[in-house]
Structures are given as C-alpha cells and as structure tokens.
Amino acid sequence: MKTLVVLVSGRGSNLQAILDARLPLRVAAVLSNEPEAPALARARSASVPAIALDHRRFAERAAFDRALAAEIDRHAPDLIALAGFMRVLGAELVQRYAGRMVNIHPSLLPSFPGLHTHRRALEAGVRVHGCTVHFVTPALDGGPIIVQAAVPVLPQDDEAGLAARVLAQEHRIYPQALAWLARGEVALEAGHVSYPHANASPALVAPALDG
Ligand code: GRF
C-alpha cells in the first residue's frame, strides 16, 4: 500500500477526515511545526506517529526546511499532504517533492490565495465560494488544481458560517483527491493535472434561478 505523510499546524479536522476515510493509503506519520497542535493528538488517537518540529527552534527557514525534509524522508512517503500547515515552504523543499505534495486551500483558487479567505470572499461579495486541492509548487497557493468544491454564499453568512460550509466540503474533496492520487488516477504531467474522470456535478448557481 502507498504511504502518506501529513503536515499540520492546528486543529486537524482535514487530517481527521483523511484518517477516517478508507483510503488506499497508509498514513505513515503526522508532522507539525506547532508542538501543541490538536492535530497531533488526533494522530496519536489513530496510532499514527505524531512528530513535532518547532520552527521557532531554527534560526532560518532553510534550516527548518532541511530538518522537515529529513523527517519526511525518514518515512519514505509516496505522497505528502499539507492539511492546515501554516508555514511557507522554500522552493528547494517544494521541488524535492514535485508531483507528490498536495495542499487544501479554503477558496476557489486562483481567487483569494493566502490568509483570511472567507472574510475576503464576503468583502468581495462573491455568490460562490469554496475550496481547492492542488499540487504544491513554489508559487504560494498557485500550483496545478486537482479538484474544487463550490458552495453558495448566503445573505446571512458571517465568516464563521461560511468557513463551516466550506470546511464540510474540504472534508469530502481532500480524501477523494488522495484516493485518486494513490490509485494513480490523477498525476502531474508537464505542469498539468491529468485526470480521466468524465463525471461532472450539475452546476451550482447562487442564488438559485427562478423556477
Ligand atoms: C482549512 O480550512 C484548510 O483549508 C486551511 O487551513 C484550515 C485547516 O483546518 N489550509 P484543519 O486544521 O484541517 O481543521
């Protein structure tokens, strides 16, 4: 079975979705730059090695990246998933895992890369928002897209309500993307994502049209 290492920094709800899904993947380890991240406890509860690598103990980013790469390589994973991992990784590390490292981002990229995506979506007045699983490249939140889920933005939405609606979809598309990758049904080829899936959902139109 192929193996996966998950990088986290916080709550770990996406990690939990990955652990709970019956994926054709073994989670070999969970690594966190935040020693107190609740995600580490979730890993331990699932009997997955949970390792903290506190970025504050490294004088510079390159040194942290080297230590992180050494820890990842110790588990020799086929795939690496960033799940709420809040450190920007250097280009060297990203290149090392090209085509094998993926991220979940809480917006419909290329809209709203970076932080505070739900607040920015509300401010922009978009009617549709969502989440994206993409390959990681040196461009922040800019790598080739694997799958996206869209949700409506409702008139009564605040940041928390919208975030929750998006998060529920994150928990669906991230395990699915990892299953596709594990089975070799999706891959990065010459900078483009190949996928043979012909099925498409009906359109999400928000607000709904008359009748
Ligand atoms: C998620 O919204 C993810 O898209 C973003 O950070 C959040 C992490 O949540 N990158 P969790 O730690 O998976 O609960």
Coordinates of N, CA and C and ligand atoms in Angstrom, one line a residue:
M1 N 0.8 -1.2 0.0 CA 0.0 0.0 0.0 C 0.9 1.3 0.0
K2 N 0.5 2.3 -0.7 CA 1.2 3.5 -0.8 C 1.1 4.2 0.6
T3 N 2.1 5.1 0.8 CA 2.1 5.7 2.2 C 2.0 7.3 2.0
L4 N 1.5 7.9 3.1 CA 1.3 9.3 3.1 C 1.9 9.9 4.4
V5 N 2.5 11.1 4.3 CA 2.8 11.8 5.5 C 2.0 13.1 5.4
V6 N 1.4 13.5 6.5 CA 0.5 14.7 6.6 C 1.2 15.7 7.4
L7 N 1.3 17.0 6.9 CA 1.9 18.1 7.6 C 0.7 19.0 8.1
V8 N 0.8 19.3 9.4 CA -0.3 20.1 10.0 C 0.3 21.2 10.9
S9 N -0.6 22.1 11.3 CA -0.2 23.2 12.3 C -1.2 23.3 13.4
G10 N -2.5 22.9 13.2 CA -3.5 23.3 14.1 C -4.5 22.2 14.5
R11 N -5.8 22.6 14.2 CA -6.9 21.8 14.6 C -6.9 20.4 14.1
G12 N -6.7 20.2 12.8 CA -6.5 18.9 12.3 C -7.8 18.2 11.8
S13 N -8.9 19.0 11.5 CA -10.1 18.4 11.0 C -9.9 17.7 9.6
N14 N -9.1 18.3 8.8 CA -8.8 17.7 7.5 C -8.0 16.4 7.7
L15 N -7.1 16.4 8.6 CA -6.3 15.2 9.0 C -7.3 14.1 9.4
Q16 N -8.3 14.5 10.3 CA -9.3 13.6 10.8 C -10.1 13.0 9.6
A17 N -10.5 13.8 8.7 CA -11.2 13.3 7.5 C -10.4 12.3 6.7
I18 N -9.1 12.6 6.6 CA -8.2 11.6 5.9 C -8.0 10.3 6.7
L19 N -7.9 10.4 8.0 CA -7.7 9.2 8.8 C -9.0 8.4 8.8
D20 N -10.2 9.1 8.8 CA -11.5 8.4 8.8 C -11.9 7.8 7.5
A21 N -11.3 8.3 6.4 CA -11.7 7.8 5.1 C -11.0 6.4 4.9
R22 N -11.6 5.6 4.2 CA -11.0 4.3 3.9 C -10.1 4.5 2.6
L23 N -9.0 5.1 2.8 CA -8.1 5.4 1.6 C -7.2 4.2 1.3
P24 N -6.9 4.0 0.1 CA -5.9 3.0 -0.3 C -4.4 3.6 0.0
L25 N -4.3 4.1 1.2 CA -3.0 4.7 1.6 C -2.8 4.5 3.1
R26 N -1.6 4.3 3.5 CA -1.3 4.2 5.0 C -0.7 5.5 5.4
V27 N -1.3 6.1 6.5 CA -0.7 7.4 7.0 C 0.5 7.0 7.8
A28 N 1.7 7.3 7.3 CA 2.9 6.8 8.0 C 3.3 7.7 9.2
A29 N 3.0 9.0 9.1 CA 3.3 9.9 10.1 C 2.6 11.2 9.9
V30 N 2.4 11.9 11.1 CA 1.9 13.3 11.0 C 2.9 14.2 11.6
L31 N 3.3 15.3 10.9 CA 4.4 16.2 11.4 C 3.7 17.6 11.6
S32 N 4.1 18.2 12.7 CA 3.6 19.5 13.0 C 4.7 20.5 13.3
N33 N 4.6 21.7 12.8 CA 5.6 22.7 13.3 C 5.1 23.3 14.6
E34 N 3.9 23.1 15.0 CA 3.4 23.6 16.3 C 3.3 22.4 17.3
P35 N 4.1 22.4 18.3 CA 4.1 21.2 19.2 C 2.8 21.0 19.9
E36 N 2.0 22.1 20.1 CA 0.7 22.0 20.8 C -0.5 21.8 19.9
A37 N -0.2 21.5 18.6 CA -1.4 21.4 17.7 C -2.3 20.2 18.1
P38 N -3.6 20.5 18.2 CA -4.5 19.4 18.5 C -4.5 18.3 17.4
A39 N -4.0 18.6 16.2 CA -3.9 17.6 15.2 C -3.0 16.4 15.6
L40 N -2.0 16.7 16.4 CA -1.0 15.7 16.9 C -1.7 14.7 17.7
A41 N -2.7 15.2 18.6 CA -3.4 14.2 19.4 C -4.3 13.4 18.6
R42 N -4.9 13.9 17.5 CA -5.7 13.1 16.6 C -4.9 12.0 16.0
A43 N -3.7 12.3 15.6 CA -2.8 11.3 15.0 C -2.5 10.2 16.1
R44 N -2.2 10.6 17.3 CA -1.9 9.6 18.3 C -3.1 8.7 18.6
S45 N -4.3 9.3 18.6 CA -5.5 8.5 18.8 C -5.7 7.5 17.7
A46 N -5.2 7.8 16.5 CA -5.3 6.8 15.4 C -4.1 5.9 15.3
S47 N -3.2 5.9 16.4 CA -2.0 5.1 16.4 C -1.0 5.5 15.3
V48 N -1.0 6.7 14.9 CA -0.1 7.2 13.8 C 1.0 8.0 14.5
P49 N 2.3 7.7 14.2 CA 3.3 8.5 14.8 C 3.1 10.0 14.6
A50 N 3.2 10.8 15.7 CA 3.0 12.2 15.7 C 4.2 12.9 16.1
I51 N 4.8 13.7 15.2 CA 6.1 14.3 15.4 C 6.0 15.8 15.3
A52 N 6.5 16.5 16.4 CA 6.6 18.0 16.4 C 8.0 18.5 16.0
L53 N 8.0 19.5 15.1 CA 9.3 20.1 14.7 C 9.0 21.6 14.8
D54 N 9.4 22.2 16.0 CA 9.0 23.6 16.3 C 9.9 24.5 15.4
H55 N 9.2 25.2 14.5 CA 10.0 26.1 13.6 C 10.8 27.2 14.3
R56 N 10.3 27.5 15.6 CA 10.9 28.6 16.3 C 12.3 28.2 16.8
R57 N 12.6 26.9 16.7 CA 13.9 26.5 17.2 C 15.0 26.5 16.1
F58 N 14.6 27.0 14.9 CA 15.5 27.1 13.8 C 15.7 28.6 13.5
A59 N 17.0 28.9 13.3 CA 17.4 30.3 13.1 C 16.8 30.8 11.8
E60 N 16.8 30.0 10.8 CA 16.3 30.4 9.4 C 15.4 29.4 8.8
R61 N 14.7 29.8 7.8 CA 13.7 28.9 7.2 C 14.4 27.8 6.5
A62 N 15.5 28.0 5.9 CA 16.2 26.9 5.2 C 16.6 25.8 6.1
A63 N 17.0 26.1 7.3 CA 17.4 25.1 8.3 C 16.1 24.3 8.7
F64 N 15.0 25.0 8.9 CA 13.8 24.3 9.3 C 13.3 23.4 8.1
D65 N 13.4 23.9 6.9 CA 13.1 23.1 5.7 C 13.9 21.8 5.6
R66 N 15.2 22.0 5.9 CA 16.1 20.8 5.8 C 15.7 19.7 6.9
A67 N 15.4 20.2 8.1 CA 15.0 19.3 9.1 C 13.7 18.6 8.8
L68 N 12.8 19.4 8.2 CA 11.5 18.9 7.8 C 11.7 17.8 6.8
A69 N 12.5 18.1 5.8 CA 12.7 17.1 4.7 C 13.3 15.8 5.2
A70 N 14.2 16.0 6.1 CA 14.9 14.8 6.7 C 13.8 13.9 7.4
E71 N 12.9 14.6 8.1 CA 11.9 13.9 8.9 C 10.9 13.2 7.9
I72 N 10.5 14.0 6.9 CA 9.6 13.4 5.8 C 10.3 12.1 5.2
D73 N 11.6 12.3 4.8 CA 12.2 11.2 4.1 C 12.4 10.0 5.0
R74 N 12.5 10.2 6.3 CA 12.6 9.0 7.2 C 11.4 8.0 7.0
H75 N 10.3 8.6 6.6 CA 9.1 7.7 6.4 C 8.9 7.3 5.0
A76 N 9.8 7.8 4.1 CA 9.8 7.5 2.7 C 8.4 7.5 2.1
P77 N 7.6 8.6 2.2 CA 6.2 8.5 1.7 C 6.1 8.6 0.2
D78 N 5.0 8.0 -0.3 CA 4.7 8.2 -1.7 C 4.1 9.6 -1.9
L79 N 3.3 10.1 -0.9 CA 2.6 11.3 -1.1 C 2.8 12.1 0.2
I80 N 2.7 13.5 0.1 CA 2.8 14.3 1.3 C 1.6 15.3 1.1
A81 N 0.8 15.4 2.2 CA -0.4 16.2 2.2 C -0.3 17.3 3.2
L82 N -0.4 18.6 2.8 CA -0.4 19.7 3.7 C -1.9 19.9 4.1
A83 N -2.2 19.8 5.4 CA -3.6 19.9 5.9 C -3.6 20.9 7.0
G84 N -3.8 22.2 6.6 CA -3.7 23.3 7.6 C -2.3 23.5 8.1
F85 N -1.4 23.3 7.2 CA 0.1 23.6 7.5 C 0.4 25.0 7.2
M86 N 0.7 25.8 8.2 CA 0.7 27.2 8.1 C 2.1 27.8 7.9
R87 N 3.1 27.0 7.5 CA 4.4 27.6 7.2 C 4.6 27.6 5.7
V88 N 5.2 28.7 5.2 CA 5.5 28.7 3.8 C 6.8 27.9 3.6
L89 N 6.8 27.0 2.6 CA 8.0 26.1 2.4 C 8.8 26.7 1.3
G90 N 10.1 26.6 1.4 CA 11.0 27.1 0.4 C 11.0 26.3 -0.9
A91 N 11.4 27.0 -1.9 CA 11.4 26.3 -3.3 C 12.1 25.0 -3.3
E92 N 13.2 24.9 -2.6 CA 14.1 23.7 -2.7 C 13.3 22.5 -2.2
L93 N 12.6 22.7 -1.0 CA 11.9 21.6 -0.5 C 10.7 21.3 -1.4
V94 N 10.0 22.3 -1.9 CA 8.9 22.0 -2.7 C 9.3 21.2 -4.0
Q95 N 10.4 21.6 -4.6 CA 10.8 20.9 -5.8 C 11.2 19.5 -5.5
R96 N 11.7 19.2 -4.3 CA 12.1 17.9 -3.9 C 10.9 16.9 -4.0
Y97 N 9.7 17.4 -3.7 CA 8.5 16.6 -3.7 C 7.6 16.9 -4.8
A98 N 8.1 17.5 -5.9 CA 7.2 17.9 -7.0 C 6.4 16.7 -7.5
G99 N 5.1 17.0 -7.6 CA 4.2 16.0 -8.1 C 3.7 15.0 -7.0
R100 N 4.3 15.1 -5.8 CA 3.9 14.2 -4.8 C 3.3 15.0 -3.5
M101 N 3.4 16.3 -3.6 CA 2.9 17.1 -2.4 C 1.7 17.9 -2.8
V102 N 0.6 17.8 -2.0 CA -0.6 18.5 -2.3 C -1.1 19.3 -1.1
N103 N -2.0 20.2 -1.3 CA -2.4 21.1 -0.3 C -3.9 21.3 -0.4
I104 N -4.6 21.6 0.7 CA -6.0 22.1 0.6 C -6.1 23.5 1.0
H105 N -6.8 24.3 0.1 CA -6.9 25.7 0.4 C -8.3 26.1 0.4
P106 N -8.7 27.0 1.4 CA -10.1 27.3 1.6 C -10.6 28.5 0.7
S107 N -10.4 28.3 -0.6 CA -11.1 29.2 -1.6 C -11.1 28.5 -2.9
L108 N -11.8 29.1 -3.9 CA -11.8 28.7 -5.2 C -10.6 29.4 -5.9
L109 N -9.4 28.7 -5.9 CA -8.3 29.3 -6.5 C -8.5 29.5 -8.0
P110 N -7.9 30.5 -8.6 CA -6.9 31.4 -8.1 C -7.5 32.6 -7.4
S111 N -8.8 32.6 -7.0 CA -9.3 33.7 -6.2 C -8.8 33.4 -4.7
F112 N -8.5 34.5 -4.1 CA -8.2 34.5 -2.7 C -7.1 33.5 -2.2
P113 N -5.9 33.6 -2.8 CA -4.8 32.9 -2.2 C -4.4 33.5 -0.9
G114 N -3.6 32.9 0.0 CA -3.2 33.5 1.2 C -4.2 33.3 2.3
L115 N -4.2 34.2 3.3 CA -5.0 34.1 4.5 C -6.4 34.8 4.4
H116 N -7.2 34.5 5.5 CA -8.5 35.1 5.7 C -9.4 35.1 4.4
T117 N -9.4 33.9 3.8 CA -10.1 33.8 2.6 C -11.6 34.0 2.7
H118 N -12.2 33.6 3.8 CA -13.7 33.7 3.9 C -14.1 35.2 4.1
R119 N -13.3 35.8 5.0 CA -13.6 37.3 5.2 C -13.4 38.0 3.8
R120 N -12.4 37.7 3.1 CA -12.2 38.4 1.8 C -13.3 38.1 0.8
A121 N -13.8 36.8 0.8 CA -14.8 36.4 -0.1 C -16.1 37.2 0.2
L122 N -16.4 37.4 1.5 CA -17.6 38.1 1.9 C -17.4 39.6 1.5
E123 N -16.2 40.1 1.7 CA -16.0 41.5 1.4 C -16.1 41.8 -0.1
A124 N -15.7 40.8 -0.9 CA -15.8 40.9 -2.4 C -17.2 40.7 -2.9
G125 N -18.1 40.1 -2.0 CA -19.5 39.9 -2.5 C -19.6 38.8 -3.5
V126 N -18.7 37.8 -3.5 CA -18.9 36.7 -4.4 C -20.1 35.9 -4.0
R127 N -20.8 35.3 -4.9 CA -22.0 34.5 -4.6 C -21.7 33.0 -4.5
V128 N -20.5 32.7 -5.0 CA -20.0 31.3 -4.9 C -18.6 31.3 -4.3
H129 N -18.3 30.4 -3.4 CA -17.0 30.3 -2.7 C -16.7 28.9 -2.6
G130 N -15.6 28.5 -2.0 CA -15.3 27.0 -2.0 C -13.9 26.7 -1.6
C131 N -13.4 25.6 -2.0 CA -12.1 25.1 -1.6 C -11.5 24.3 -2.8
T132 N -10.2 24.2 -2.7 CA -9.4 23.7 -3.8 C -8.3 22.7 -3.2
V133 N -8.1 21.6 -3.9 CA -7.0 20.7 -3.6 C -6.0 20.9 -4.8
H134 N -4.8 21.2 -4.5 CA -3.8 21.5 -5.6 C -2.5 20.9 -5.3
F135 N -1.7 20.6 -6.4 CA -0.3 20.3 -6.2 C 0.4 21.5 -5.7
V136 N 1.5 21.3 -4.8 CA 2.2 22.3 -4.3 C 3.4 22.6 -5.2
T137 N 3.5 23.9 -5.5 CA 4.7 24.4 -6.3 C 5.2 25.6 -5.5
P138 N 6.3 26.2 -6.0 CA 6.9 27.3 -5.2 C 6.0 28.5 -5.2
A139 N 5.0 28.6 -6.1 CA 4.1 29.8 -6.1 C 3.0 29.5 -5.0
L140 N 2.9 30.4 -4.1 CA 2.0 30.2 -2.9 C 0.6 30.0 -3.4
D141 N 0.0 28.9 -3.0 CA -1.4 28.6 -3.4 C -1.6 28.6 -4.9
G142 N -0.5 28.4 -5.7 CA -0.6 28.6 -7.1 C -0.4 27.4 -7.9
G143 N -0.3 26.2 -7.3 CA 0.0 25.0 -8.1 C -1.2 24.5 -8.8
P144 N -0.9 23.5 -9.7 CA -2.0 23.0 -10.6 C -3.1 22.3 -9.7
I145 N -4.3 22.6 -10.2 CA -5.6 22.3 -9.4 C -6.0 20.9 -9.7
I146 N -6.3 20.1 -8.7 CA -6.8 18.7 -8.8 C -8.3 18.7 -8.8
V147 N -8.9 19.3 -7.7 CA -10.3 19.3 -7.6 C -10.8 20.5 -6.7
Q148 N -12.0 20.9 -7.0 CA -12.6 22.1 -6.3 C -14.0 21.8 -5.9
A149 N -14.5 22.3 -4.8 CA -15.9 22.2 -4.5 C -16.4 23.6 -4.2
A150 N -17.5 23.9 -4.8 CA -18.1 25.3 -4.6 C -19.3 25.2 -3.7
V151 N -19.5 26.3 -2.9 CA -20.7 26.4 -2.1 C -21.3 27.8 -2.3
P152 N -22.6 27.9 -2.1 CA -23.2 29.3 -2.2 C -22.8 30.1 -1.0
V153 N -22.7 31.4 -1.2 CA -22.6 32.4 -0.1 C -24.0 32.9 0.2
L154 N -24.4 32.8 1.4 CA -25.8 33.1 1.7 C -25.8 34.5 2.4
P155 N -27.0 35.2 2.2 CA -27.1 36.6 2.7 C -26.8 36.8 4.2
Q156 N -27.1 35.8 5.0 CA -26.9 35.9 6.4 C -25.6 35.4 6.8
D157 N -24.7 35.0 5.9 CA -23.4 34.4 6.2 C -22.5 35.4 7.0
D158 N -21.8 34.9 8.0 CA -20.7 35.6 8.6 C -19.5 34.7 8.3
E159 N -18.3 35.2 8.7 CA -17.1 34.5 8.4 C -17.1 33.0 8.9
A160 N -17.6 32.9 10.1 CA -17.6 31.5 10.7 C -18.6 30.6 10.0
G161 N -19.8 31.1 9.6 CA -20.8 30.3 8.9 C -20.3 29.9 7.6
L162 N -19.7 30.8 6.9 CA -19.2 30.5 5.5 C -18.0 29.5 5.7
A163 N -17.1 29.7 6.6 CA -16.0 28.8 6.8 C -16.5 27.4 7.1
A164 N -17.5 27.2 7.9 CA -18.0 25.9 8.2 C -18.6 25.2 7.0
R165 N -19.3 26.0 6.1 CA -19.9 25.4 4.9 C -18.7 24.9 4.0
V166 N -17.7 25.7 3.9 CA -16.5 25.3 3.0 C -15.8 24.1 3.6
L167 N -15.6 24.2 5.0 CA -14.9 23.1 5.6 C -15.5 21.7 5.4
A168 N -16.9 21.7 5.4 CA -17.5 20.4 5.2 C -17.2 19.9 3.8
Q169 N -17.0 20.7 2.9 CA -16.6 20.3 1.5 C -15.1 19.9 1.5
E170 N -14.3 20.6 2.2 CA -12.9 20.2 2.3 C -12.7 18.8 2.7
H171 N -13.6 18.4 3.7 CA -13.5 17.1 4.2 C -14.0 16.0 3.2
R172 N -14.6 16.4 2.2 CA -15.0 15.5 1.1 C -14.0 15.4 0.0
I173 N -13.5 16.6 -0.4 CA -12.7 16.6 -1.6 C -11.2 16.2 -1.3
Y174 N -10.7 16.4 0.0 CA -9.3 16.1 0.2 C -9.1 14.5 0.2
P175 N -9.9 13.8 1.0 CA -9.7 12.3 0.9 C -9.9 11.8 -0.5
Q176 N -10.9 12.4 -1.3 CA -11.1 11.9 -2.6 C -9.9 12.2 -3.5
A177 N -9.3 13.3 -3.4 CA -8.1 13.6 -4.2 C -7.0 12.7 -3.8
L178 N -6.8 12.4 -2.6 CA -5.7 11.5 -2.1 C -6.0 10.1 -2.7
A179 N -7.2 9.7 -2.7 CA -7.5 8.3 -3.2 C -7.2 8.3 -4.7
W180 N -7.6 9.3 -5.5 CA -7.2 9.4 -6.9 C -5.7 9.3 -7.1
L181 N -5.0 10.1 -6.3 CA -3.5 10.1 -6.4 C -2.9 8.7 -6.0
A182 N -3.5 8.1 -5.0 CA -2.9 6.8 -4.5 C -3.1 5.7 -5.6
R183 N -4.3 5.9 -6.3 CA -4.6 4.9 -7.3 C -4.0 5.2 -8.7
G184 N -3.3 6.3 -8.7 CA -2.6 6.8 -10.0 C -3.6 7.3 -11.0
E185 N -4.8 7.7 -10.5 CA -5.8 8.2 -11.5 C -5.7 9.7 -11.7
V186 N -4.8 10.3 -11.0 CA -4.6 11.7 -11.2 C -3.0 11.9 -11.0
A187 N -2.4 12.7 -11.9 CA -1.0 12.9 -11.8 C -0.6 14.2 -12.4
L188 N 0.6 14.7 -12.0 CA 1.1 15.9 -12.6 C 2.0 15.6 -13.7
E189 N 1.6 16.0 -14.9 CA 2.4 15.7 -16.1 C 2.7 17.0 -16.8
A190 N 4.0 17.3 -16.9 CA 4.5 18.6 -17.5 C 3.7 19.8 -17.0
G191 N 3.5 19.8 -15.7 CA 2.8 21.0 -15.1 C 1.3 21.0 -15.2
H192 N 0.7 20.0 -15.8 CA -0.7 19.9 -15.9 C -1.2 18.7 -15.2
V193 N -2.4 18.8 -14.7 CA -3.0 17.7 -14.0 C -3.8 16.8 -15.0
S194 N -3.4 15.5 -15.0 CA -4.1 14.6 -15.9 C -5.2 13.9 -15.0
Y195 N -6.4 13.8 -15.5 CA -7.5 13.1 -14.8 C -8.5 12.6 -15.8
P196 N -8.7 11.3 -15.6 CA -9.6 10.6 -16.6 C -11.1 10.7 -16.2
H197 N -11.4 11.4 -15.1 CA -12.8 11.4 -14.6 C -13.7 12.2 -15.5
A198 N -14.6 11.6 -16.1 CA -15.5 12.3 -17.0 C -16.7 12.8 -16.3
N199 N -17.0 12.3 -15.1 CA -18.2 12.7 -14.4 C -18.1 14.2 -13.9
A200 N -19.2 14.9 -14.0 CA -19.2 16.3 -13.5 C -20.5 16.5 -12.7
S201 N -20.5 17.3 -11.7 CA -21.7 17.6 -10.9 C -22.5 18.6 -11.7
P202 N -23.8 18.6 -11.5 CA -24.6 19.7 -12.1 C -24.1 21.1 -11.6
A203 N -24.4 22.1 -12.3 CA -23.9 23.4 -11.9 C -24.4 23.9 -10.6
L204 N -23.6 24.6 -9.8 CA -24.1 25.3 -8.6 C -24.3 26.7 -9.1
V205 N -25.5 27.2 -9.0 CA -25.9 28.6 -9.3 C -26.4 29.2 -8.1
A206 N -25.7 30.4 -7.7 CA -26.1 31.0 -6.4 C -26.3 32.5 -6.6
P207 N -27.4 33.1 -6.2 CA -28.6 32.5 -5.7 C -29.3 31.7 -6.8
A208 N -30.1 30.7 -6.4 CA -30.8 29.9 -7.4 C -31.6 30.7 -8.4
L209 N -31.8 30.2 -9.6 CA -32.6 30.9 -10.6 C -34.0 30.6 -10.3
D210 N -34.9 31.5 -10.9 CA -36.4 31.3 -10.7 C -36.8 30.0 -11.2
G211 N -37.7 29.4 -10.5 CA -38.3 28.1 -11.0 C -37.3 27.0 -11.0
Ligands
GRF1 C1 -8.5 24.5 6.5 O1 -9.5 25.4 6.2 C2 -7.6 24.4 5.3 O2 -8.1 24.6 4.1 C3 -6.6 25.6 5.6 O3 -6.5 25.6 7.0 C4 -7.6 25.0 7.6 C5 -7.1 23.9 8.4 O4 -8.1 23.3 9.2 N1 -5.4 25.4 4.8 P1 -7.9 21.9 9.9 O5 -6.6 22.1 10.7 O6 -7.7 20.8 8.8 O7 -9.1 21.7 10.8

